[in-house]
PDB file of C-alpha atoms in Angstrom:
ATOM      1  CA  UNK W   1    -240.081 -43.812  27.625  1.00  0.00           C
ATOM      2  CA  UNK W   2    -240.706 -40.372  25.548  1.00  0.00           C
ATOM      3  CA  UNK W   3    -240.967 -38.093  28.719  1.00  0.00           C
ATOM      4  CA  UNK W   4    -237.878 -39.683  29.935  1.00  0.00           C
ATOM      5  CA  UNK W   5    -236.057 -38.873  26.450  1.00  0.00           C
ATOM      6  CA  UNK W   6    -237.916 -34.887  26.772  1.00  0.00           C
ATOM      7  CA  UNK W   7    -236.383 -34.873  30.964  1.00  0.00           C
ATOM      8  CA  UNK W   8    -232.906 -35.863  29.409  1.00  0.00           C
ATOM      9  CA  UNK W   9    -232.403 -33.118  27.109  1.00  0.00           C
ATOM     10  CA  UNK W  10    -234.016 -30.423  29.309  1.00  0.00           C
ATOM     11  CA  UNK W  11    -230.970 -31.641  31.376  1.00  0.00           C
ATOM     12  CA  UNK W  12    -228.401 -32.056  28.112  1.00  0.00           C
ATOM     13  CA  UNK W  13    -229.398 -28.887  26.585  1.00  0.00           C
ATOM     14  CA  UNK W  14    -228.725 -26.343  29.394  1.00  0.00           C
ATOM     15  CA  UNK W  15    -224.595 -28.771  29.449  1.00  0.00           C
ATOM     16  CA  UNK W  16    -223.784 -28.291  26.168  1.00  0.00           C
ATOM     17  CA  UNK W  17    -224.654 -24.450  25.991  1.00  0.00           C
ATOM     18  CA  UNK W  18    -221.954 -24.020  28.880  1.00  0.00           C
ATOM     19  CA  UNK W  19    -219.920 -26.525  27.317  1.00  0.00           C
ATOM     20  CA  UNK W  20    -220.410 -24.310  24.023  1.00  0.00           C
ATOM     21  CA  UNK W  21    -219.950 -20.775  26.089  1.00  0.00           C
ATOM     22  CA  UNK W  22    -216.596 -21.617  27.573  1.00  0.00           C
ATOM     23  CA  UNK W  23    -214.806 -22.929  24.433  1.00  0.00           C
ATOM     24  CA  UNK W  24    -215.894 -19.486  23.229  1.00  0.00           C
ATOM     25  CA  UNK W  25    -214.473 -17.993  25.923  1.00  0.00           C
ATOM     26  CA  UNK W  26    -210.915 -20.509  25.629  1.00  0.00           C
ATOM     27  CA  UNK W  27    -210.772 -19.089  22.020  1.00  0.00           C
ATOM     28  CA  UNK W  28    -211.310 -15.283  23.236  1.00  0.00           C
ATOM     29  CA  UNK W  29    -208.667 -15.606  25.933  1.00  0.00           C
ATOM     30  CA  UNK W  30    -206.286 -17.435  24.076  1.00  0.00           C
ATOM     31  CA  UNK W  31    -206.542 -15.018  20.998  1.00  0.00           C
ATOM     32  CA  UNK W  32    -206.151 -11.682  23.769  1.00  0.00           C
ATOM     33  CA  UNK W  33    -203.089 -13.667  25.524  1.00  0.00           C
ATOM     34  CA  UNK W  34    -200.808 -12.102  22.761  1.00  0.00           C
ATOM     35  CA  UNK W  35    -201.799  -8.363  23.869  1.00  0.00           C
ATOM     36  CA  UNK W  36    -199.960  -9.041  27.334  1.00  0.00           C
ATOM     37  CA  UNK W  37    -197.147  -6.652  27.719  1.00  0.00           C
ATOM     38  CA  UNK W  38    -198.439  -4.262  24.695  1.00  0.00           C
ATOM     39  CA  UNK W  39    -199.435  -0.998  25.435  1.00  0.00           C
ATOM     40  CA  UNK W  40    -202.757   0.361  25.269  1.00  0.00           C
ATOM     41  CA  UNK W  41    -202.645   2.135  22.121  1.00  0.00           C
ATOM     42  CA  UNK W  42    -200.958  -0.861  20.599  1.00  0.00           C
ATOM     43  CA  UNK W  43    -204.154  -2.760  21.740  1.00  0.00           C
ATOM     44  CA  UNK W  44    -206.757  -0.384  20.803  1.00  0.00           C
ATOM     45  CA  UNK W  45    -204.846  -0.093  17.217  1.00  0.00           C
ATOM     46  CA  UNK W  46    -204.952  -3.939  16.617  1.00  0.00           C
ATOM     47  CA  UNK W  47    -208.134  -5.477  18.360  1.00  0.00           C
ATOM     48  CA  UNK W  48    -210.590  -6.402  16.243  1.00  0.00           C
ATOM     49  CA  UNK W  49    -213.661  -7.932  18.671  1.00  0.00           C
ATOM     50  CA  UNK W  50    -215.656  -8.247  15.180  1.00  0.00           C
ATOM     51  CA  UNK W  51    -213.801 -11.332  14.050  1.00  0.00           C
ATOM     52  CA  UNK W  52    -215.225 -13.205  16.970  1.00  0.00           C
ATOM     53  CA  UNK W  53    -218.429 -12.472  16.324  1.00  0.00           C
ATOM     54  CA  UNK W  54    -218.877  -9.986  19.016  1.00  0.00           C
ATOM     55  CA  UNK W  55    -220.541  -6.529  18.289  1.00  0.00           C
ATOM     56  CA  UNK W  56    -218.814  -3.394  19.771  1.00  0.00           C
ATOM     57  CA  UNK W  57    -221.696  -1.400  22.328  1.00  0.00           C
ATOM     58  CA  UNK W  58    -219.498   1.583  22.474  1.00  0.00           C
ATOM     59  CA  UNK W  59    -215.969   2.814  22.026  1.00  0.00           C
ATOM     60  CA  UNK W  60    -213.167   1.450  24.861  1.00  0.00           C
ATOM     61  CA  UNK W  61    -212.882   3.257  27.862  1.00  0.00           C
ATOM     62  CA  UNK W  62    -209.500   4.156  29.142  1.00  0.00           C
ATOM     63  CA  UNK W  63    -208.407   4.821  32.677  1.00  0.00           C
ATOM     64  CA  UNK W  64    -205.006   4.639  34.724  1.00  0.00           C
ATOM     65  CA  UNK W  65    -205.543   0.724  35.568  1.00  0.00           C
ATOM     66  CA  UNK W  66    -207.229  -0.046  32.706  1.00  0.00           C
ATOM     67  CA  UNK W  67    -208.621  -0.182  29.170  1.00  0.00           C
ATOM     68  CA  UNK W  68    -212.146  -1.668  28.855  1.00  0.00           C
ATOM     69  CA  UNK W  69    -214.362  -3.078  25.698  1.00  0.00           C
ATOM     70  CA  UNK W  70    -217.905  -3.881  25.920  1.00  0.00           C
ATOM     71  CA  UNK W  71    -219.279  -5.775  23.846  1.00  0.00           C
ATOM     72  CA  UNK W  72    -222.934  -7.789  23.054  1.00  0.00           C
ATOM     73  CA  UNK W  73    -224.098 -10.831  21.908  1.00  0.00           C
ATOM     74  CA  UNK W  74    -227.298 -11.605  20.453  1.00  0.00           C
ATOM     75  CA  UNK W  75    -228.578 -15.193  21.447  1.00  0.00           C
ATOM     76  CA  UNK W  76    -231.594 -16.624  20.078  1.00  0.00           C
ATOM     77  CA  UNK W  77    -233.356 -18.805  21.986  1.00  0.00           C
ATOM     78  CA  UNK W  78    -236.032 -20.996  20.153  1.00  0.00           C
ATOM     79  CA  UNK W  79    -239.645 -20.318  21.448  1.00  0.00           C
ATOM     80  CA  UNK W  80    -242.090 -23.228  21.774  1.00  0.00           C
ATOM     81  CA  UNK W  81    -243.127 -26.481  23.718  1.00  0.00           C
ATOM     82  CA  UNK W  82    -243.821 -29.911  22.345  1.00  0.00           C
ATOM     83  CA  UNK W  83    -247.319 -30.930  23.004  1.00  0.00           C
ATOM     84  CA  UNK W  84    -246.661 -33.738  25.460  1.00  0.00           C
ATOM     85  CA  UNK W  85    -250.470 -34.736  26.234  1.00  0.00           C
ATOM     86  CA  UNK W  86    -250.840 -35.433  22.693  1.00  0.00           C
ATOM     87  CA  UNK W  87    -247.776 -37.082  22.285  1.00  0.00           C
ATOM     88  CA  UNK W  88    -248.234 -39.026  24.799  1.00  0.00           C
ATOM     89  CA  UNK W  89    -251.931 -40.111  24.439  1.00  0.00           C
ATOM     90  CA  UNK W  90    -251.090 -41.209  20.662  1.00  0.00           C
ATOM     91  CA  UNK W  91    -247.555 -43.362  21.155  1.00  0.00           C
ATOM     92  CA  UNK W  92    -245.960 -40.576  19.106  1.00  0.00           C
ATOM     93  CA  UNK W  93    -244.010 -37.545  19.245  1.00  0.00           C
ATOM     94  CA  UNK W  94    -245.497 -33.916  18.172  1.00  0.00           C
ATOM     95  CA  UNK W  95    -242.878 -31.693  16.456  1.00  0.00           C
ATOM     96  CA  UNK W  96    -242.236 -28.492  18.254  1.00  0.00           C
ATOM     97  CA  UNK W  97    -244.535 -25.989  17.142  1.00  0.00           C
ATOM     98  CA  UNK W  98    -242.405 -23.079  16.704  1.00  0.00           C
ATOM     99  CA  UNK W  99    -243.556 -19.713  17.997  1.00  0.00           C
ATOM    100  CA  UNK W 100    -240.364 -17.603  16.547  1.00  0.00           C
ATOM    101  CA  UNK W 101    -237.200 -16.633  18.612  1.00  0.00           C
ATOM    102  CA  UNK W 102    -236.783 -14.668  22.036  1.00  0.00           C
ATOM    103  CA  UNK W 103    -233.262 -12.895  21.262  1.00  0.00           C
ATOM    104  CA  UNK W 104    -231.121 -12.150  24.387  1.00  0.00           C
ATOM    105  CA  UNK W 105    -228.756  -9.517  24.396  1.00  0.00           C
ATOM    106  CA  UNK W 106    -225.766 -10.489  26.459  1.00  0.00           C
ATOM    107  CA  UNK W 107    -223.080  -7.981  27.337  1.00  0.00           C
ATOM    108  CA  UNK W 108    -219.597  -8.643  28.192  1.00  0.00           C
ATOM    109  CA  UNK W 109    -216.609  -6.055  29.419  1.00  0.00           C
ATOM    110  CA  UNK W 110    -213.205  -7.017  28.524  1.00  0.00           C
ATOM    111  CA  UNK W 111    -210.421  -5.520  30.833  1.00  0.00           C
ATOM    112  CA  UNK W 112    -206.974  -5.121  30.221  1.00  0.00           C
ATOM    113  CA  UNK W 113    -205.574  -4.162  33.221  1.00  0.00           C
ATOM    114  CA  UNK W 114    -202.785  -1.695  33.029  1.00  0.00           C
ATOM    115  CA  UNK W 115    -199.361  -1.206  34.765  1.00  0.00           C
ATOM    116  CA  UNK W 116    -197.410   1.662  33.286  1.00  0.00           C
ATOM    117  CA  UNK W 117    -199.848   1.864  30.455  1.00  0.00           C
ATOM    118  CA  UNK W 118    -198.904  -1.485  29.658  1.00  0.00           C
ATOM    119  CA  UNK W 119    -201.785  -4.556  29.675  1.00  0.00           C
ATOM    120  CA  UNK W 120    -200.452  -6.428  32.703  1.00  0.00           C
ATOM    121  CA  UNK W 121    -203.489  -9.240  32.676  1.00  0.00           C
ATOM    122  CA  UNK W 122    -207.073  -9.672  30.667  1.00  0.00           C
ATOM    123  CA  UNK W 123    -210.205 -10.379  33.022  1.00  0.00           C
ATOM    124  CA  UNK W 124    -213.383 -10.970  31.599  1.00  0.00           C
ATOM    125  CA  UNK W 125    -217.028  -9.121  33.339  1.00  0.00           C
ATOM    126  CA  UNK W 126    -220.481 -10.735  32.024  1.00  0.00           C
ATOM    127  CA  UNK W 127    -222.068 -13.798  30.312  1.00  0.00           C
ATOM    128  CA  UNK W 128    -221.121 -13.039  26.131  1.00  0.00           C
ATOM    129  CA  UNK W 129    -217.076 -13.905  26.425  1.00  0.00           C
TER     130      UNK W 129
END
């Protein structure tokens, strides 16, 4: 009965942090939808990626068909494994010995494609939006 509870959330676990990633990403777009038809000053003027928790790897980049933001996202991921052969043996569970935090950095490039120097659509490059 416990190993079948452990399988299950391996399985749940992995769901909800896509589940979690593209609400995220809903919010983002919905919040950038407003920058459609602005120019790209306008945009680089009024963005702020900070107040979604995103941290800023290096100034935009501007071209002809677009104006690009890259930004990170640090993602710690718990480190440790429940014992299961003592778990098991005993009729109990073992709480997770922790063994600290591997922290992922995950990059994402924002693009606001340009027509005119005018942002014409948003598309999203990487894992962190």
């Amino acid at each position: 009965m416990k190993i079948n509870t452990i399988k299950a959330m391996i399985l749940v676990i992995p769901i909800l942090s896509i589940a979690c990633a593209t609400t995220s990403q809903n919010k983002l777009n919905q919040s950038l939808q407003h920058y459609i038809g602005q120019s790209a000053d306008q945009v680089q003027q009024q963005l702020n990626l900070n107040q979604f928790g995103f941290k800023i790897s290096a100034a935009p980049i501007q071209t002809q068909e677009k104006l690009s933001h890259t930004i990170i996202r640090h993602m710690p991921i718990p480190m440790g494994t429940p014992n299961l052969g003592t778990s098991i043996a005993m009729g109990t569970t073992n709480p997770m010995q922790s063994k600290g935090n591997l922290n992922i950095e995950m990059k994402c490039q924002i693009n606001f494609m340009l027509r005119d120097n005018q942002v014409e659509s948003i598309e999203y490059v990487g894992k962190a939006c």
